[in-house]
């Protein structure tokens, strides 16, 4: 009888564990692309974002997540002007942020970490250092549980979430990507990255990794990368999903204005002269926005929230000054380049102090060959 009871108990545990794994894999499949895109935009490691999402939302099944798309348990705080929802947490009937979509929640999570000084030290860590990030989040007060770092690291290791950080580090394709032949095997090398982050992996190894992943084999010495996920991540740079209304980037007030918006109407709406609005955004005269853009409604700061920004493909110095909330002339000064120059993808743009060396820049020329040269 005892043996039969033990067998039933063990079988129940196995079923519960399998059900939990299925929930985790479903969550990862649904939100990994958002985490990858957010890492490329903000620098928050995709592995950390996914692990926090899994823990904070209970695999997307918590009441808070289902009712308000809040995947990270972020509370209202004083600056929140969006929709609100109330749940019992540390105290009864606490105010939590409510979002229109999961993408908005992920975006706000990244912004939450990027715009608060007490998290700034995290962005000095390597993005693959998930242990440092996990312990740092606890140190900075993100969660109260003593074992929060261990929980994050376990989720990352159990579901190999660091692979999505590696995928994000591949960024987007550029003309310098090379594909070499070796014994009829394709070798993928992303030359847009800093040398210490370059990944080389053969087609044979990709297939072997896929097989191991399918069979549930875990090997700490093997990086399991889904090539389909890589292709999907690099095909398009998705449009950013910023909150409606006023929010802050690097302690400066900003809005996300849609294509076709009149700058004059924005100036009137926020009681700013058009000249000042253009000055705040390092822009020349532009009556109607030709594309969606971040528009600051007060002067940007002279230093960024973190030390540097890693350039993605086709990103201009002006794009970076808006994304990071730093004045364009200071970025040019720190990095020893002209404001009109376009830095090459993978280069570091320093946001707080002078760069040790000027970044490589690219000169775009429109010709029959559509060539791109690197200076």
mmCIF file of C-alpha atoms in Angstrom:
data_model
loop_
_atom_site.group_PDB
_atom_site.id
_atom_site.type_symbol
_atom_site.label_atom_id
_atom_site.label_comp_id
_atom_site.label_asym_id
_atom_site.label_seq_id
_atom_site.Cartn_x
_atom_site.Cartn_y
_atom_site.Cartn_z
ATOM 1 C CA UNK A 1 0.000 0.000 0.000
ATOM 2 C CA UNK A 2 2.812 2.390 0.945
ATOM 3 C CA UNK A 3 4.677 1.476 -2.238
ATOM 4 C CA UNK A 4 1.554 2.142 -4.319
ATOM 5 C CA UNK A 5 1.022 5.487 -2.597
ATOM 6 C CA UNK A 6 4.657 6.453 -3.228
ATOM 7 C CA UNK A 7 4.299 5.546 -6.909
ATOM 8 C CA UNK A 8 1.169 7.670 -7.267
ATOM 9 C CA UNK A 9 2.805 10.554 -5.403
ATOM 10 C CA UNK A 10 5.907 10.393 -7.605
ATOM 11 C CA UNK A 11 3.785 10.235 -10.773
ATOM 12 C CA UNK A 12 1.836 13.289 -9.608
ATOM 13 C CA UNK A 13 5.061 15.211 -9.073
ATOM 14 C CA UNK A 14 6.303 14.277 -12.546
ATOM 15 C CA UNK A 15 3.043 15.390 -14.155
ATOM 16 C CA UNK A 16 3.123 18.683 -12.257
ATOM 17 C CA UNK A 17 6.724 19.309 -13.296
ATOM 18 C CA UNK A 18 5.914 18.558 -16.925
ATOM 19 C CA UNK A 19 2.907 20.878 -16.829
ATOM 20 C CA UNK A 20 5.093 23.651 -15.410
ATOM 21 C CA UNK A 21 7.687 23.128 -18.150
ATOM 22 C CA UNK A 22 4.979 23.291 -20.803
ATOM 23 C CA UNK A 23 3.727 26.595 -19.373
ATOM 24 C CA UNK A 24 7.263 27.979 -19.389
ATOM 25 C CA UNK A 25 7.979 26.901 -22.964
ATOM 26 C CA UNK A 26 4.662 28.359 -24.136
ATOM 27 C CA UNK A 27 5.449 31.663 -22.427
ATOM 28 C CA UNK A 28 8.936 31.783 -23.932
ATOM 29 C CA UNK A 29 7.662 30.991 -27.419
ATOM 30 C CA UNK A 30 5.093 33.767 -27.173
ATOM 31 C CA UNK A 31 7.296 36.558 -25.798
ATOM 32 C CA UNK A 32 10.930 35.811 -26.736
ATOM 33 C CA UNK A 33 10.827 38.038 -29.829
ATOM 34 C CA UNK A 34 9.654 40.995 -27.739
ATOM 35 C CA UNK A 35 12.447 40.357 -25.220
ATOM 36 C CA UNK A 36 15.017 40.219 -28.038
ATOM 37 C CA UNK A 37 13.752 43.471 -29.568
ATOM 38 C CA UNK A 38 13.732 45.166 -26.161
ATOM 39 C CA UNK A 39 17.318 44.116 -25.493
ATOM 40 C CA UNK A 40 18.398 45.591 -28.818
ATOM 41 C CA UNK A 41 16.591 48.826 -27.946
ATOM 42 C CA UNK A 42 17.380 49.212 -24.258
ATOM 43 C CA UNK A 43 20.252 46.913 -23.301
ATOM 44 C CA UNK A 44 18.280 44.882 -20.747
ATOM 45 C CA UNK A 45 19.354 41.243 -21.348
ATOM 46 C CA UNK A 46 16.641 39.162 -23.008
ATOM 47 C CA UNK A 47 17.379 36.301 -20.595
ATOM 48 C CA UNK A 48 16.684 38.512 -17.573
ATOM 49 C CA UNK A 49 13.532 39.994 -19.110
ATOM 50 C CA UNK A 50 12.066 36.577 -19.915
ATOM 51 C CA UNK A 51 12.999 35.112 -16.527
ATOM 52 C CA UNK A 52 11.431 38.051 -14.702
ATOM 53 C CA UNK A 53 8.343 37.795 -16.877
ATOM 54 C CA UNK A 54 7.980 34.097 -16.083
ATOM 55 C CA UNK A 55 8.392 34.616 -12.335
ATOM 56 C CA UNK A 56 6.411 37.831 -11.916
ATOM 57 C CA UNK A 57 3.470 36.762 -14.097
ATOM 58 C CA UNK A 58 3.406 33.072 -13.124
ATOM 59 C CA UNK A 59 3.935 32.034 -16.763
ATOM 60 C CA UNK A 60 1.457 34.703 -17.877
ATOM 61 C CA UNK A 61 -1.340 33.226 -15.750
ATOM 62 C CA UNK A 62 -1.472 35.632 -12.793
ATOM 63 C CA UNK A 63 -4.623 37.711 -12.378
ATOM 64 C CA UNK A 64 -2.575 40.898 -12.740
ATOM 65 C CA UNK A 65 -1.119 39.723 -16.037
ATOM 66 C CA UNK A 66 -4.376 38.429 -17.494
ATOM 67 C CA UNK A 67 -6.426 41.474 -16.488
ATOM 68 C CA UNK A 68 -3.935 44.264 -17.219
ATOM 69 C CA UNK A 69 -1.052 42.822 -19.310
ATOM 70 C CA UNK A 70 1.322 43.642 -16.437
ATOM 71 C CA UNK A 71 4.011 40.961 -16.782
ATOM 72 C CA UNK A 72 6.499 42.405 -14.289
ATOM 73 C CA UNK A 73 4.446 43.479 -11.295
ATOM 74 C CA UNK A 74 5.360 47.145 -11.782
ATOM 75 C CA UNK A 75 3.411 49.395 -9.433
ATOM 76 C CA UNK A 76 2.003 52.792 -10.372
ATOM 77 C CA UNK A 77 4.537 55.066 -8.647
ATOM 78 C CA UNK A 78 3.953 58.816 -8.686
ATOM 79 C CA UNK A 79 4.925 59.448 -12.323
ATOM 80 C CA UNK A 80 2.532 56.911 -13.892
ATOM 81 C CA UNK A 81 -0.246 58.598 -15.900
ATOM 82 C CA UNK A 82 -1.584 55.535 -17.716
ATOM 83 C CA UNK A 83 -4.360 53.093 -16.860
ATOM 84 C CA UNK A 84 -4.360 51.609 -13.358
ATOM 85 C CA UNK A 85 -5.570 48.438 -11.703
ATOM 86 C CA UNK A 86 -5.684 47.496 -8.013
ATOM 87 C CA UNK A 87 -4.497 44.221 -6.460
ATOM 88 C CA UNK A 88 -3.526 42.997 -3.004
ATOM 89 C CA UNK A 89 0.259 42.642 -2.699
ATOM 90 C CA UNK A 90 2.571 43.821 0.091
ATOM 91 C CA UNK A 91 -0.378 45.896 1.250
ATOM 92 C CA UNK A 92 -4.070 45.586 0.431
ATOM 93 C CA UNK A 93 -5.460 47.149 -2.747
ATOM 94 C CA UNK A 94 -2.148 48.395 -4.179
ATOM 95 C CA UNK A 95 -2.026 50.336 -7.449
ATOM 96 C CA UNK A 96 -0.424 48.583 -10.436
ATOM 97 C CA UNK A 97 0.177 49.763 -13.987
ATOM 98 C CA UNK A 98 -2.179 48.511 -16.687
ATOM 99 C CA UNK A 99 -1.139 48.132 -20.343
ATOM 100 C CA UNK A 100 -2.865 47.737 -23.686
ATOM 101 C CA UNK A 101 -0.564 44.883 -24.699
ATOM 102 C CA UNK A 102 2.253 42.640 -23.508
ATOM 103 C CA UNK A 103 4.627 44.602 -25.751
ATOM 104 C CA UNK A 104 3.761 47.781 -23.834
ATOM 105 C CA UNK A 105 4.494 45.993 -20.557
ATOM 106 C CA UNK A 106 7.875 44.774 -21.809
ATOM 107 C CA UNK A 107 8.689 48.253 -23.088
ATOM 108 C CA UNK A 108 7.803 49.882 -19.785
ATOM 109 C CA UNK A 109 9.861 47.287 -17.900
ATOM 110 C CA UNK A 110 12.935 48.236 -19.944
ATOM 111 C CA UNK A 111 12.266 51.948 -19.476
ATOM 112 C CA UNK A 112 11.705 51.396 -15.751
ATOM 113 C CA UNK A 113 15.204 49.949 -15.403
ATOM 114 C CA UNK A 114 16.887 52.375 -17.792
ATOM 115 C CA UNK A 115 15.548 55.586 -16.270
ATOM 116 C CA UNK A 116 16.255 54.966 -12.577
ATOM 117 C CA UNK A 117 19.678 55.850 -11.235
ATOM 118 C CA UNK A 118 19.798 52.956 -8.768
ATOM 119 C CA UNK A 119 19.702 50.455 -11.646
ATOM 120 C CA UNK A 120 22.345 52.246 -13.742
ATOM 121 C CA UNK A 121 25.224 50.069 -12.471
ATOM 122 C CA UNK A 122 23.573 47.034 -14.084
ATOM 123 C CA UNK A 123 24.189 48.422 -17.567
ATOM 124 C CA UNK A 124 27.939 48.373 -16.931
ATOM 125 C CA UNK A 125 27.780 44.557 -16.747
ATOM 126 C CA UNK A 126 28.162 42.323 -19.773
ATOM 127 C CA UNK A 127 24.677 41.439 -21.094
ATOM 128 C CA UNK A 128 25.584 37.745 -20.882
ATOM 129 C CA UNK A 129 26.383 38.091 -17.156
ATOM 130 C CA UNK A 130 22.914 37.058 -16.025
ATOM 131 C CA UNK A 131 24.207 36.129 -12.566
ATOM 132 C CA UNK A 132 25.445 39.693 -12.052
ATOM 133 C CA UNK A 133 22.145 41.073 -13.321
ATOM 134 C CA UNK A 134 20.087 38.748 -11.120
ATOM 135 C CA UNK A 135 22.006 39.660 -7.968
ATOM 136 C CA UNK A 136 22.084 43.330 -8.960
ATOM 137 C CA UNK A 137 18.307 43.522 -9.332
ATOM 138 C CA UNK A 138 17.904 42.203 -5.788
ATOM 139 C CA UNK A 139 20.567 44.605 -4.498
ATOM 140 C CA UNK A 140 18.799 47.554 -6.162
ATOM 141 C CA UNK A 141 15.503 46.606 -4.518
ATOM 142 C CA UNK A 142 13.506 45.219 -7.450
ATOM 143 C CA UNK A 143 12.183 42.323 -5.331
ATOM 144 C CA UNK A 144 11.962 41.547 -1.612
ATOM 145 C CA UNK A 145 12.513 37.762 -1.676
ATOM 146 C CA UNK A 146 15.945 36.768 -0.375
ATOM 147 C CA UNK A 147 16.284 34.029 -2.987
ATOM 148 C CA UNK A 148 15.108 36.170 -5.938
ATOM 149 C CA UNK A 149 18.505 36.000 -7.719
ATOM 150 C CA UNK A 150 18.615 32.220 -7.364
ATOM 151 C CA UNK A 151 15.084 31.927 -8.747
ATOM 152 C CA UNK A 152 15.981 34.041 -11.780
ATOM 153 C CA UNK A 153 19.177 32.105 -12.457
ATOM 154 C CA UNK A 154 17.378 28.765 -12.153
ATOM 155 C CA UNK A 155 14.761 29.800 -14.712
ATOM 156 C CA UNK A 156 17.480 31.061 -17.069
ATOM 157 C CA UNK A 157 19.473 27.843 -16.760
ATOM 158 C CA UNK A 158 16.474 25.488 -16.864
ATOM 159 C CA UNK A 159 15.157 26.965 -20.109
ATOM 160 C CA UNK A 160 18.448 28.100 -21.672
ATOM 161 C CA UNK A 161 17.247 31.703 -21.823
ATOM 162 C CA UNK A 162 20.747 33.061 -22.383
ATOM 163 C CA UNK A 163 20.435 31.921 -26.004
ATOM 164 C CA UNK A 164 18.016 34.811 -26.590
ATOM 165 C CA UNK A 165 20.567 37.273 -25.220
ATOM 166 C CA UNK A 166 23.077 35.861 -27.707
ATOM 167 C CA UNK A 167 20.545 36.164 -30.525
ATOM 168 C CA UNK A 168 19.927 39.803 -29.592
ATOM 169 C CA UNK A 169 23.665 40.484 -29.641
ATOM 170 C CA UNK A 170 23.698 39.430 -33.303
ATOM 171 C CA UNK A 171 21.524 42.507 -33.903
ATOM 172 C CA UNK A 172 20.542 43.077 -37.547
ATOM 173 C CA UNK A 173 22.358 42.185 -40.792
ATOM 174 C CA UNK A 174 24.785 44.636 -42.335
ATOM 175 C CA UNK A 175 26.874 44.666 -45.522
ATOM 176 C CA UNK A 176 29.969 43.539 -43.616
ATOM 177 C CA UNK A 177 28.541 40.137 -42.655
ATOM 178 C CA UNK A 178 30.658 37.334 -44.095
ATOM 179 C CA UNK A 179 29.868 33.718 -44.821
ATOM 180 C CA UNK A 180 33.005 31.579 -45.230
ATOM 181 C CA UNK A 181 33.224 28.046 -46.585
ATOM 182 C CA UNK A 182 35.018 25.283 -44.692
ATOM 183 C CA UNK A 183 34.694 21.698 -45.903
ATOM 184 C CA UNK A 184 31.374 22.636 -47.500
ATOM 185 C CA UNK A 185 30.038 23.842 -44.166
ATOM 186 C CA UNK A 186 28.596 27.341 -43.767
ATOM 187 C CA UNK A 187 30.170 29.377 -40.983
ATOM 188 C CA UNK A 188 28.160 32.346 -39.732
ATOM 189 C CA UNK A 189 30.166 35.267 -38.415
ATOM 190 C CA UNK A 190 28.600 38.527 -37.267
ATOM 191 C CA UNK A 191 31.249 41.223 -37.744
ATOM 192 C CA UNK A 192 29.023 44.002 -36.435
ATOM 193 C CA UNK A 193 29.864 43.040 -32.856
ATOM 194 C CA UNK A 194 32.793 43.762 -30.595
ATOM 195 C CA UNK A 195 35.453 41.011 -30.987
ATOM 196 C CA UNK A 196 34.785 39.487 -27.571
ATOM 197 C CA UNK A 197 31.126 38.992 -28.485
ATOM 198 C CA UNK A 198 31.571 37.495 -31.979
ATOM 199 C CA UNK A 199 29.827 34.154 -32.424
ATOM 200 C CA UNK A 200 30.960 31.612 -35.000
ATOM 201 C CA UNK A 201 28.918 28.469 -35.427
ATOM 202 C CA UNK A 202 28.829 25.932 -38.245
ATOM 203 C CA UNK A 203 25.701 24.654 -39.933
ATOM 204 C CA UNK A 204 26.539 21.154 -38.664
ATOM 205 C CA UNK A 205 26.746 22.451 -35.094
ATOM 206 C CA UNK A 206 23.429 24.287 -35.493
ATOM 207 C CA UNK A 207 21.743 21.051 -36.514
ATOM 208 C CA UNK A 208 23.386 19.179 -33.639
ATOM 209 C CA UNK A 209 22.260 21.854 -31.197
ATOM 210 C CA UNK A 210 18.716 21.640 -32.557
ATOM 211 C CA UNK A 211 18.750 17.875 -32.057
ATOM 212 C CA UNK A 212 19.971 18.200 -28.468
ATOM 213 C CA UNK A 213 17.384 20.853 -27.748
ATOM 214 C CA UNK A 214 14.611 18.658 -29.137
ATOM 215 C CA UNK A 215 15.777 15.694 -27.058
ATOM 216 C CA UNK A 216 15.981 17.761 -23.899
ATOM 217 C CA UNK A 217 19.735 17.254 -23.572
ATOM 218 C CA UNK A 218 21.392 19.923 -21.442
ATOM 219 C CA UNK A 219 25.097 20.608 -21.703
ATOM 220 C CA UNK A 220 26.612 23.727 -20.171
ATOM 221 C CA UNK A 221 29.394 23.631 -22.758
ATOM 222 C CA UNK A 222 26.949 23.840 -25.657
ATOM 223 C CA UNK A 223 25.217 27.053 -26.704
ATOM 224 C CA UNK A 224 21.861 25.980 -28.119
ATOM 225 C CA UNK A 225 20.800 28.564 -30.666
ATOM 226 C CA UNK A 226 17.671 28.242 -32.743
ATOM 227 C CA UNK A 227 18.654 29.402 -36.261
ATOM 228 C CA UNK A 228 15.039 30.146 -37.130
ATOM 229 C CA UNK A 229 14.878 32.488 -34.153
ATOM 230 C CA UNK A 230 18.034 34.205 -35.386
ATOM 231 C CA UNK A 231 16.545 34.713 -38.847
ATOM 232 C CA UNK A 232 13.296 36.006 -37.393
ATOM 233 C CA UNK A 233 15.127 38.372 -35.048
ATOM 234 C CA UNK A 234 17.214 39.938 -37.806
ATOM 235 C CA UNK A 235 14.654 40.288 -40.593
ATOM 236 C CA UNK A 236 12.958 43.455 -39.373
ATOM 237 C CA UNK A 237 13.623 46.093 -36.792
ATOM 238 C CA UNK A 238 10.209 46.371 -35.215
ATOM 239 C CA UNK A 239 8.638 49.724 -34.453
ATOM 240 C CA UNK A 240 9.022 50.806 -30.861
ATOM 241 C CA UNK A 241 6.037 50.710 -28.559
ATOM 242 C CA UNK A 242 6.214 53.712 -26.241
ATOM 243 C CA UNK A 243 3.473 54.686 -23.780
ATOM 244 C CA UNK A 244 0.915 57.324 -24.691
ATOM 245 C CA UNK A 245 1.317 60.806 -23.276
ATOM 246 C CA UNK A 246 4.305 62.199 -21.397
ATOM 247 C CA UNK A 247 6.973 59.862 -20.002
ATOM 248 C CA UNK A 248 10.660 60.353 -19.220
ATOM 249 C CA UNK A 249 13.933 59.233 -20.773
ATOM 250 C CA UNK A 250 17.049 60.026 -18.754
ATOM 251 C CA UNK A 251 14.984 62.326 -16.500
ATOM 252 C CA UNK A 252 13.743 64.476 -19.409
ATOM 253 C CA UNK A 253 10.078 64.666 -20.447
ATOM 254 C CA UNK A 254 9.311 63.189 -23.846
ATOM 255 C CA UNK A 255 6.397 61.976 -25.968
ATOM 256 C CA UNK A 256 6.231 59.500 -28.838
ATOM 257 C CA UNK A 257 4.721 61.360 -31.801
ATOM 258 C CA UNK A 258 3.247 59.540 -34.773
ATOM 259 C CA UNK A 259 3.995 60.059 -38.453
ATOM 260 C CA UNK A 260 2.112 63.058 -39.851
ATOM 261 C CA UNK A 261 2.079 64.966 -36.556
ATOM 262 C CA UNK A 262 2.514 68.738 -36.854
ATOM 263 C CA UNK A 263 5.402 70.040 -34.745
ATOM 264 C CA UNK A 264 3.723 73.424 -34.540
ATOM 265 C CA UNK A 265 0.614 71.827 -33.059
ATOM 266 C CA UNK A 266 2.778 69.932 -30.540
ATOM 267 C CA UNK A 267 4.519 73.163 -29.570
ATOM 268 C CA UNK A 268 1.155 74.825 -28.958
ATOM 269 C CA UNK A 269 -0.188 71.791 -27.086
ATOM 270 C CA UNK A 270 2.717 71.820 -24.616
ATOM 271 C CA UNK A 271 3.032 75.627 -24.482
ATOM 272 C CA UNK A 272 6.506 75.702 -26.038
ATOM 273 C CA UNK A 273 7.724 77.857 -28.894
ATOM 274 C CA UNK A 274 8.444 75.952 -32.105
ATOM 275 C CA UNK A 275 12.041 77.219 -32.003
ATOM 276 C CA UNK A 276 12.504 75.748 -28.524
ATOM 277 C CA UNK A 277 10.885 72.444 -29.491
ATOM 278 C CA UNK A 278 13.278 72.094 -32.428
ATOM 279 C CA UNK A 279 16.193 73.013 -30.154
ATOM 280 C CA UNK A 280 15.196 70.438 -27.520
ATOM 281 C CA UNK A 281 15.218 67.744 -30.214
ATOM 282 C CA UNK A 282 18.338 68.811 -32.141
ATOM 283 C CA UNK A 283 16.201 69.222 -35.255
ATOM 284 C CA UNK A 284 16.168 71.672 -38.120
ATOM 285 C CA UNK A 285 12.836 73.061 -39.283
ATOM 286 C CA UNK A 286 10.375 70.279 -39.980
ATOM 287 C CA UNK A 287 6.690 71.054 -40.205
ATOM 288 C CA UNK A 288 5.262 67.536 -40.362
ATOM 289 C CA UNK A 289 6.922 64.392 -38.987
ATOM 290 C CA UNK A 290 7.817 62.017 -41.818
ATOM 291 C CA UNK A 291 7.945 59.065 -39.411
ATOM 292 C CA UNK A 292 7.155 58.147 -35.798
ATOM 293 C CA UNK A 293 9.617 59.919 -33.492
ATOM 294 C CA UNK A 294 10.511 60.618 -29.888
ATOM 295 C CA UNK A 295 9.943 64.321 -29.263
ATOM 296 C CA UNK A 296 11.343 65.902 -26.099
ATOM 297 C CA UNK A 297 9.331 68.716 -24.558
ATOM 298 C CA UNK A 298 12.169 69.920 -22.359
ATOM 299 C CA UNK A 299 15.936 70.155 -22.758
ATOM 300 C CA UNK A 300 17.842 66.862 -22.749
ATOM 301 C CA UNK A 301 20.669 66.284 -20.272
ATOM 302 C CA UNK A 302 24.367 66.470 -21.111
ATOM 303 C CA UNK A 303 25.135 62.991 -19.744
ATOM 304 C CA UNK A 304 23.383 59.664 -20.250
ATOM 305 C CA UNK A 305 22.015 57.235 -17.675
ATOM 306 C CA UNK A 306 24.622 54.618 -18.662
ATOM 307 C CA UNK A 307 28.209 54.795 -19.910
ATOM 308 C CA UNK A 308 27.697 53.892 -23.550
ATOM 309 C CA UNK A 309 25.239 52.821 -26.252
ATOM 310 C CA UNK A 310 25.968 50.007 -28.728
ATOM 311 C CA UNK A 311 24.956 51.061 -32.244
ATOM 312 C CA UNK A 312 22.524 48.960 -34.279
ATOM 313 C CA UNK A 313 22.341 48.914 -38.073
ATOM 314 C CA UNK A 314 21.243 52.190 -39.738
ATOM 315 C CA UNK A 315 21.147 54.016 -36.392
ATOM 316 C CA UNK A 316 22.261 57.652 -36.655
ATOM 317 C CA UNK A 317 23.857 59.787 -33.963
ATOM 318 C CA UNK A 318 20.596 61.741 -33.808
ATOM 319 C CA UNK A 319 18.643 58.504 -33.265
ATOM 320 C CA UNK A 320 20.939 57.710 -30.345
ATOM 321 C CA UNK A 321 20.649 61.172 -28.799
ATOM 322 C CA UNK A 322 16.855 60.785 -28.795
ATOM 323 C CA UNK A 323 16.830 57.179 -27.573
ATOM 324 C CA UNK A 324 19.237 57.953 -24.717
ATOM 325 C CA UNK A 325 18.003 61.473 -23.913
ATOM 326 C CA UNK A 326 21.407 63.153 -24.371
ATOM 327 C CA UNK A 327 22.133 66.343 -26.330
ATOM 328 C CA UNK A 328 23.487 65.734 -29.814
ATOM 329 C CA UNK A 329 26.394 68.166 -29.516
ATOM 330 C CA UNK A 330 27.599 66.394 -26.361
ATOM 331 C CA UNK A 331 27.472 62.979 -28.062
ATOM 332 C CA UNK A 332 29.547 64.336 -30.935
ATOM 333 C CA UNK A 333 31.995 65.922 -28.479
ATOM 334 C CA UNK A 334 32.357 62.811 -26.296
ATOM 335 C CA UNK A 335 33.008 60.584 -29.301
ATOM 336 C CA UNK A 336 35.153 62.877 -31.433
ATOM 337 C CA UNK A 337 32.922 62.833 -34.510
ATOM 338 C CA UNK A 338 30.728 65.301 -36.360
ATOM 339 C CA UNK A 339 27.009 65.450 -35.602
ATOM 340 C CA UNK A 340 26.205 64.446 -39.195
ATOM 341 C CA UNK A 341 28.366 61.300 -39.151
ATOM 342 C CA UNK A 342 26.735 57.876 -38.899
ATOM 343 C CA UNK A 343 28.498 55.426 -36.566
ATOM 344 C CA UNK A 344 28.980 51.848 -37.751
ATOM 345 C CA UNK A 345 26.849 49.145 -36.176
ATOM 346 C CA UNK A 346 28.479 47.441 -33.211
ATOM 347 C CA UNK A 347 30.441 50.562 -32.244
ATOM 348 C CA UNK A 348 30.165 52.061 -28.766
ATOM 349 C CA UNK A 349 28.888 55.625 -28.469
ATOM 350 C CA UNK A 350 29.920 57.063 -25.122
ATOM 351 C CA UNK A 351 27.210 58.972 -23.275
ATOM 352 C CA UNK A 352 28.896 60.380 -20.172
ATOM 353 C CA UNK A 353 32.578 61.010 -20.915
ATOM 354 C CA UNK A 354 35.135 61.074 -23.710
ATOM 355 C CA UNK A 355 35.505 57.844 -25.665
ATOM 356 C CA UNK A 356 38.923 56.137 -25.554
ATOM 357 C CA UNK A 357 38.836 56.245 -29.372
ATOM 358 C CA UNK A 358 36.462 57.626 -31.975
ATOM 359 C CA UNK A 359 33.981 55.074 -33.351
ATOM 360 C CA UNK A 360 34.130 53.838 -36.914
ATOM 361 C CA UNK A 361 31.652 55.646 -39.142
ATOM 362 C CA UNK A 362 30.013 54.691 -42.400
ATOM 363 C CA UNK A 363 29.597 56.795 -45.527
ATOM 364 C CA UNK A 364 26.397 55.957 -47.344
ATOM 365 C CA UNK A 365 26.421 56.467 -51.114
ATOM 366 C CA UNK A 366 23.589 55.781 -53.499
ATOM 367 C CA UNK A 367 24.961 54.144 -56.633
ATOM 368 C CA UNK A 368 24.266 51.336 -59.034
ATOM 369 C CA UNK A 369 26.216 48.987 -56.819
ATOM 370 C CA UNK A 370 24.559 50.260 -53.625
ATOM 371 C CA UNK A 371 27.968 50.106 -51.987
ATOM 372 C CA UNK A 372 28.662 50.935 -48.359
ATOM 373 C CA UNK A 373 32.124 52.032 -47.248
ATOM 374 C CA UNK A 374 33.569 52.008 -43.732
ATOM 375 C CA UNK A 375 35.917 54.806 -42.659
#
